[in-house]
Coordinates of C-alpha atoms in Angstrom, one line a residue:
M99 CA -27.3 -5.7 -2.9
S100 CA -27.7 -2.7 -4.2
N101 CA -27.7 -1.0 -0.4
M102 CA -24.3 -2.5 -0.1
T103 CA -22.1 0.1 2.0
L104 CA -19.0 1.2 0.5
K105 CA -17.4 -1.2 3.8
E106 CA -19.0 -4.1 2.7
R107 CA -18.8 -3.6 -1.6
L108 CA -14.6 -3.5 -0.9
L109 CA -14.6 -6.1 1.8
N110 CA -16.6 -8.0 -0.8
A111 CA -14.6 -7.2 -3.9
L112 CA -10.9 -8.7 -2.3
E113 CA -12.7 -11.7 -1.0
G114 CA -13.9 -12.7 -4.2
K115 CA -17.7 -12.4 -2.9
T116 CA -20.5 -11.0 -5.4
V117 CA -20.4 -7.2 -5.2
D118 CA -23.3 -4.9 -7.0
K119 CA -20.1 -2.9 -8.9
T120 CA -16.9 -2.9 -8.8
P121 CA -15.5 -0.5 -5.8
V122 CA -13.2 2.4 -7.0
C123 CA -10.6 3.5 -4.1
S124 CA -6.7 3.7 -3.7
V125 CA -4.6 1.6 -1.2
T126 CA -1.8 3.6 -2.2
Q127 CA -1.0 6.9 -1.0
T128 CA -3.5 9.8 -1.4
G129 CA -2.5 12.8 -0.4
I130 CA -2.4 15.5 -3.0
V131 CA -1.3 19.3 -2.6
E132 CA -4.9 20.7 -3.7
L133 CA -6.5 19.5 -0.7
M134 CA -3.9 20.0 1.5
D135 CA -4.8 23.5 0.9
E136 CA -8.6 22.9 0.3
V137 CA -8.4 21.4 3.9
G138 CA -5.6 23.1 5.5
A139 CA -3.5 19.5 6.3
P140 CA -0.2 19.9 4.3
W141 CA 2.6 17.8 4.3
P142 CA 4.8 17.3 5.5
E143 CA 3.4 18.2 9.2
A144 CA -0.3 16.3 8.2
H145 CA 2.9 13.4 8.7
S146 CA 2.8 13.9 12.0
D147 CA -0.1 15.1 13.3
A148 CA -3.1 12.7 13.9
G149 CA -5.8 15.2 13.3
L150 CA -4.4 16.7 10.3
M151 CA -3.4 13.3 8.7
A152 CA -6.6 11.9 9.3
K153 CA -8.4 15.2 7.7
L154 CA -6.3 15.3 4.6
A155 CA -7.1 11.6 4.2
I156 CA -11.0 12.0 4.7
A157 CA -10.8 14.9 2.3
N158 CA -9.9 12.5 -0.9
H159 CA -12.9 10.6 0.2
E160 CA -14.9 13.1 0.3
L161 CA -14.1 15.6 -2.3
S162 CA -13.5 13.2 -4.8
G163 CA -15.2 10.3 -4.1
L164 CA -12.8 7.6 -3.5
E165 CA -14.5 4.6 -1.9
A166 CA -12.3 4.4 1.2
V167 CA -10.1 6.7 3.5
R168 CA -6.0 5.2 3.1
V169 CA -3.7 6.8 5.9
P170 CA -0.9 7.3 6.1
Y171 CA 0.7 9.4 3.4
C172 CA 4.3 7.2 3.0
L173 CA 6.6 4.1 3.6
T174 CA 8.6 5.5 6.4
V175 CA 6.6 5.0 9.8
L176 CA 7.2 1.7 11.2
V177 CA 11.1 2.0 9.8
E178 CA 11.3 5.3 11.8
G179 CA 10.1 3.0 15.2
M180 CA 12.7 0.5 14.2
G181 CA 15.6 3.0 14.1
C182 CA 15.8 4.4 10.3
E183 CA 16.8 7.8 10.0
I184 CA 13.9 10.0 8.1
N185 CA 13.8 13.2 6.0
M186 CA 10.8 14.2 6.4
G187 CA 10.4 15.6 2.6
T188 CA 8.5 19.0 1.2
K189 CA 4.6 19.7 0.7
N190 CA 5.3 18.0 -2.4
R191 CA 7.7 15.1 -1.9
Q192 CA 6.9 12.1 0.5
P193 CA 9.2 11.3 3.2
S194 CA 12.4 8.9 2.7
V195 CA 14.8 6.9 4.5
T196 CA 18.1 8.4 5.1
G197 CA 20.0 6.3 7.3
H198 CA 20.1 2.9 8.7
P199 CA 20.7 1.0 11.8
Y200 CA 22.3 -1.7 11.2
P201 CA 24.3 -1.6 7.7
K202 CA 27.4 -3.7 8.7
D203 CA 25.9 -6.5 10.8
L204 CA 22.4 -7.2 13.2
E205 CA 24.4 -6.7 16.2
G206 CA 21.7 -5.8 18.9
A207 CA 19.1 -5.7 16.5
S208 CA 15.6 -6.3 18.0
I209 CA 12.0 -4.8 18.2
P210 CA 11.9 -2.4 20.3
E211 CA 9.7 -3.0 23.6
D212 CA 8.0 0.1 23.1
L213 CA 7.8 0.0 19.0
L214 CA 4.2 1.3 19.0
Q215 CA 4.9 4.1 21.1
R216 CA 7.7 5.7 19.0
G217 CA 7.6 7.9 16.4
R218 CA 4.4 8.8 13.9
I219 CA 2.9 5.2 15.4
P220 CA 0.8 7.0 18.2
A221 CA -0.2 9.8 15.1
V222 CA -1.1 6.7 12.5
L223 CA -2.9 5.2 15.3
E224 CA -4.9 8.1 16.4
A225 CA -5.7 9.0 13.1
I226 CA -7.0 6.0 12.4
K227 CA -9.8 6.3 15.6
I228 CA -10.0 10.1 14.0
I229 CA -11.3 9.0 10.9
R230 CA -13.1 5.9 12.1
G231 CA -15.6 8.8 14.3
K232 CA -15.9 10.9 11.3
V233 CA -16.8 8.7 8.4
G234 CA -19.1 6.2 10.9
P235 CA -19.1 2.0 10.7
D236 CA -19.8 2.3 6.8
V237 CA -17.1 3.4 4.7
P238 CA -13.7 1.3 4.9
I239 CA -10.7 2.6 5.7
I240 CA -7.1 1.1 4.7
G241 CA -4.2 0.9 6.6
G242 CA -0.9 1.8 4.8
M243 CA 2.4 0.2 5.5
E244 CA 6.0 -1.0 4.0
G245 CA 6.2 -4.6 3.6
P246 CA 8.3 -6.6 5.4
I247 CA 11.0 -6.5 2.6
T248 CA 11.2 -3.0 2.3
V249 CA 11.6 -2.8 6.0
A250 CA 14.2 -5.2 6.2
S251 CA 16.2 -3.3 3.3
D252 CA 15.8 0.0 4.8
L253 CA 17.3 -1.8 8.6
A254 CA 20.3 -2.5 6.6
S255 CA 20.3 -0.6 3.6
V256 CA 19.4 -1.5 0.3
K257 CA 23.1 -2.3 -0.5
S258 CA 23.8 -4.5 2.3
F259 CA 20.4 -6.5 2.1
M260 CA 21.6 -7.3 -1.8
K261 CA 25.0 -7.9 -0.1
W262 CA 23.8 -10.4 2.1
S263 CA 21.3 -12.2 -0.1
I264 CA 24.0 -13.5 -1.9
K265 CA 26.9 -14.0 0.3
K266 CA 25.7 -13.6 3.9
P267 CA 22.4 -15.9 3.6
D268 CA 22.4 -16.0 7.5
L269 CA 21.9 -12.4 8.3
F270 CA 19.3 -11.9 4.8
E271 CA 17.2 -14.4 6.3
Q272 CA 17.8 -13.1 10.1
V273 CA 16.7 -9.3 9.0
L274 CA 13.7 -10.7 7.0
D275 CA 12.9 -12.4 9.6
L276 CA 12.8 -9.5 12.2
A277 CA 11.4 -7.1 9.1
T278 CA 8.1 -9.9 9.1
E279 CA 7.6 -9.7 13.2
A280 CA 7.8 -5.9 13.0
T281 CA 5.5 -5.6 10.7
I282 CA 3.2 -7.9 11.8
K283 CA 3.0 -6.1 15.2
Y284 CA 2.4 -2.4 13.7
A285 CA -0.2 -4.3 11.0
N286 CA -2.3 -5.5 13.6
A287 CA -2.3 -2.1 15.5
M288 CA -3.8 -0.4 12.9
V289 CA -6.5 -3.2 12.9
E290 CA -6.9 -2.4 16.5
A291 CA -7.6 1.2 16.1
G292 CA -10.3 0.4 13.0
A293 CA -7.9 -0.3 9.7
D294 CA -10.6 -2.3 7.9
V295 CA -7.7 -3.1 5.4
I296 CA -4.1 -3.8 5.4
S297 CA -2.2 -2.4 2.4
V298 CA 1.2 -3.5 2.6
A299 CA 3.6 -1.7 -0.3
D300 CA 7.2 -3.9 -0.8
P301 CA 8.7 -2.0 -3.9
V302 CA 11.9 -3.5 -3.1
A303 CA 10.4 -7.3 -3.4
S304 CA 9.8 -6.1 -7.2
P305 CA 11.7 -7.9 -10.2
D306 CA 13.8 -4.9 -10.4
L307 CA 15.3 -5.7 -7.2
M308 CA 14.5 -9.3 -6.4
S309 CA 15.1 -12.6 -8.5
P310 CA 12.4 -14.2 -9.3
D311 CA 13.8 -17.0 -7.8
S312 CA 14.9 -15.6 -4.2
F313 CA 10.8 -14.2 -4.2
K314 CA 9.8 -17.6 -4.5
Q315 CA 12.7 -19.1 -1.5
Y316 CA 13.0 -16.3 1.1
L317 CA 10.3 -13.9 0.4
Q318 CA 7.0 -15.7 -0.4
P319 CA 7.5 -17.5 3.1
R320 CA 7.7 -13.6 4.9
L321 CA 5.1 -12.7 3.0
Q322 CA 2.8 -15.8 3.8
K323 CA 3.4 -15.3 7.3
F324 CA 2.3 -11.8 7.6
S325 CA -0.9 -12.7 5.5
A326 CA -1.4 -15.0 7.9
D327 CA -0.5 -13.0 11.4
V328 CA -2.6 -10.0 10.7
N329 CA -6.1 -10.2 11.7
S330 CA -7.8 -8.3 8.6
V331 CA -8.0 -8.3 4.8
T332 CA -5.0 -7.7 3.2
V333 CA -3.6 -6.1 -0.1
L334 CA 0.2 -6.6 -1.3
H335 CA 1.4 -4.0 -3.6
I336 CA 4.5 -4.3 -5.3
C337 CA 6.2 -1.8 -8.4
G338 CA 7.1 -2.3 -11.5
N339 CA 6.7 -4.9 -14.1
V340 CA 5.5 -8.1 -11.4
N341 CA 4.6 -10.5 -14.0
P342 CA 7.8 -12.6 -13.4
V343 CA 6.3 -13.0 -9.5
L344 CA 2.8 -12.6 -10.6
D345 CA 2.2 -16.4 -9.7
Y346 CA 4.4 -16.2 -6.5
M347 CA 2.6 -13.4 -5.1
A348 CA -0.7 -14.9 -5.5
D349 CA 0.4 -17.7 -3.5
C350 CA 1.2 -15.0 -0.8
G351 CA -2.1 -15.2 1.0
F352 CA -3.5 -11.8 0.5
E353 CA -6.3 -10.8 -1.1
G354 CA -5.6 -8.4 -2.9
L355 CA -2.7 -8.1 -5.1
S356 CA -2.3 -4.4 -6.3
V357 CA -0.2 -3.8 -9.9
E358 CA 0.9 -1.2 -11.9
E359 CA 0.1 -0.9 -15.3
K360 CA 3.8 -2.3 -16.2
I361 CA 1.7 -5.8 -15.9
G362 CA 0.2 -5.3 -19.4
S363 CA -3.1 -6.7 -19.5
V364 CA -4.9 -6.9 -16.7
K365 CA -6.9 -10.1 -18.3
K366 CA -3.7 -11.8 -18.5
A367 CA -2.7 -11.4 -14.9
K368 CA -6.4 -12.3 -14.1
E369 CA -5.6 -15.8 -15.4
V370 CA -2.7 -16.2 -14.1
I371 CA -4.2 -15.3 -10.1
G372 CA -7.1 -17.1 -11.1
T373 CA -8.9 -17.7 -7.6
R374 CA -6.1 -17.5 -5.2
A375 CA -6.3 -13.1 -4.9
R376 CA -8.3 -10.2 -6.1
L377 CA -6.7 -7.7 -8.7
V378 CA -6.0 -4.0 -7.7
G379 CA -5.3 -1.0 -10.2
N380 CA -4.6 -0.4 -12.0
I381 CA -4.6 3.6 -13.7
S382 CA -1.1 4.9 -13.9
S383 CA -0.3 7.6 -11.6
P384 CA 2.2 9.4 -13.6
F385 CA 1.3 8.7 -16.8
T386 CA -2.4 8.8 -16.7
L387 CA -3.7 10.0 -13.4
L388 CA -1.1 12.4 -13.1
P389 CA -1.4 14.4 -16.4
G390 CA -4.9 13.2 -17.6
P391 CA -6.5 14.5 -20.2
I392 CA -9.3 13.4 -18.4
E393 CA -11.1 11.5 -21.6
K394 CA -7.7 9.5 -21.1
I395 CA -8.4 8.4 -17.5
K396 CA -12.4 7.3 -17.7
T397 CA -11.7 5.1 -21.5
E398 CA -8.1 3.5 -19.6
S399 CA -10.7 2.8 -16.2
K400 CA -13.6 1.6 -18.4
Q401 CA -11.0 -0.5 -20.2
A402 CA -9.5 -2.1 -16.4
L403 CA -13.1 -2.4 -15.2
A404 CA -14.0 -4.6 -18.7
D405 CA -11.0 -6.4 -18.3
G406 CA -12.2 -8.0 -15.2
V407 CA -9.9 -5.8 -12.5
D408 CA -11.7 -6.1 -8.8
V409 CA -10.9 -3.2 -7.3
L410 CA -10.4 0.0 -9.7
A411 CA -7.6 2.1 -8.3
P412 CA -4.5 4.0 -9.1
G413 CA -1.9 1.8 -10.1
C414 CA 0.6 2.8 -7.1
G415 CA 1.0 5.9 -5.4
I416 CA -0.7 9.1 -6.3
A417 CA 1.6 11.7 -7.4
P418 CA 0.9 15.0 -5.0
M419 CA 0.2 17.3 -8.3
T420 CA -2.3 15.2 -9.7
P421 CA -5.4 17.6 -9.7
L422 CA -8.9 16.7 -7.8
E423 CA -10.6 16.4 -10.8
N424 CA -8.6 13.7 -12.5
I425 CA -9.2 11.3 -9.5
K426 CA -12.8 12.7 -9.7
A427 CA -12.5 11.0 -13.5
M428 CA -11.6 7.7 -12.1
V429 CA -14.4 7.5 -9.8
A430 CA -17.3 9.1 -13.0
A431 CA -16.0 6.2 -14.9
R432 CA -16.4 3.6 -12.6
D433 CA -19.9 5.3 -12.7
E434 CA -20.2 5.6 -15.7
Y435 CA -19.2 1.8 -17.0
Y436 CA -22.2 1.1 -15.0
A437 CA -24.8 3.7 -15.4

């Protein structure tokens, strides 16, 4: 048991099997400015250059102690390949979507034949291969991506997506199906490249934007299809207070559910989920990991462990200005908890 590799420990934890101790990693974005400077792999260059992408990701495993390597650093890679316009951001601001290919209707909408050759998709796939070569077989690689609901809303624009959900249910379902198919294709390409876990961030599926009824009726079936068709362990991250849909999330077929501090009680969340999925999180990225202090990070981390979190992790993407020592404190807290 105590000879578990990092990969065995993470996969066991996510599959609900026995582990020697709770793994600590990030299933969300890991690029921080301090490490960009340390290893010479700054944004926005590290979003497009496979070598820099790999270097920055490995740094937040080797230098912080996080027990997985996670790439890339945004939720725009697949949607760019699908025709969205992207602002590549700055050294401390992630890329974002600025233009949508199908805001009026889905005339001519399809998955490009050469999807996996488009935009930054080849760079991500290459980065995964580089990482595997550098860290060897025993360190888990987490491939991150935007989820089907977010992809759908980026293809149509959030405004049209919301409008269609009420006034044009046929278009709404059509764009969801297109997005689901595209996400599955991309996810499996990452798995083939060497990713052990696919971590889907689907912020638009949040109860902040979509009603729990819509989630149950329209979103859950697409997420179920995704988890069923992707050939790896999967984690679903949804932002905000997801308590109104946590029960539905647990039926989506993902091994792990990644949640923010906004859910409140880890204990209660675990009761809702039962044995259907494992809980990942939920140390606040903006309010704990970014500002510290170290003692607060340790206290909250140990509390999450005591409450039964299955993988100790940031509650959302790590803020780029987060100090490395604050990330190390989360890892140290896990070590101290088991000392």
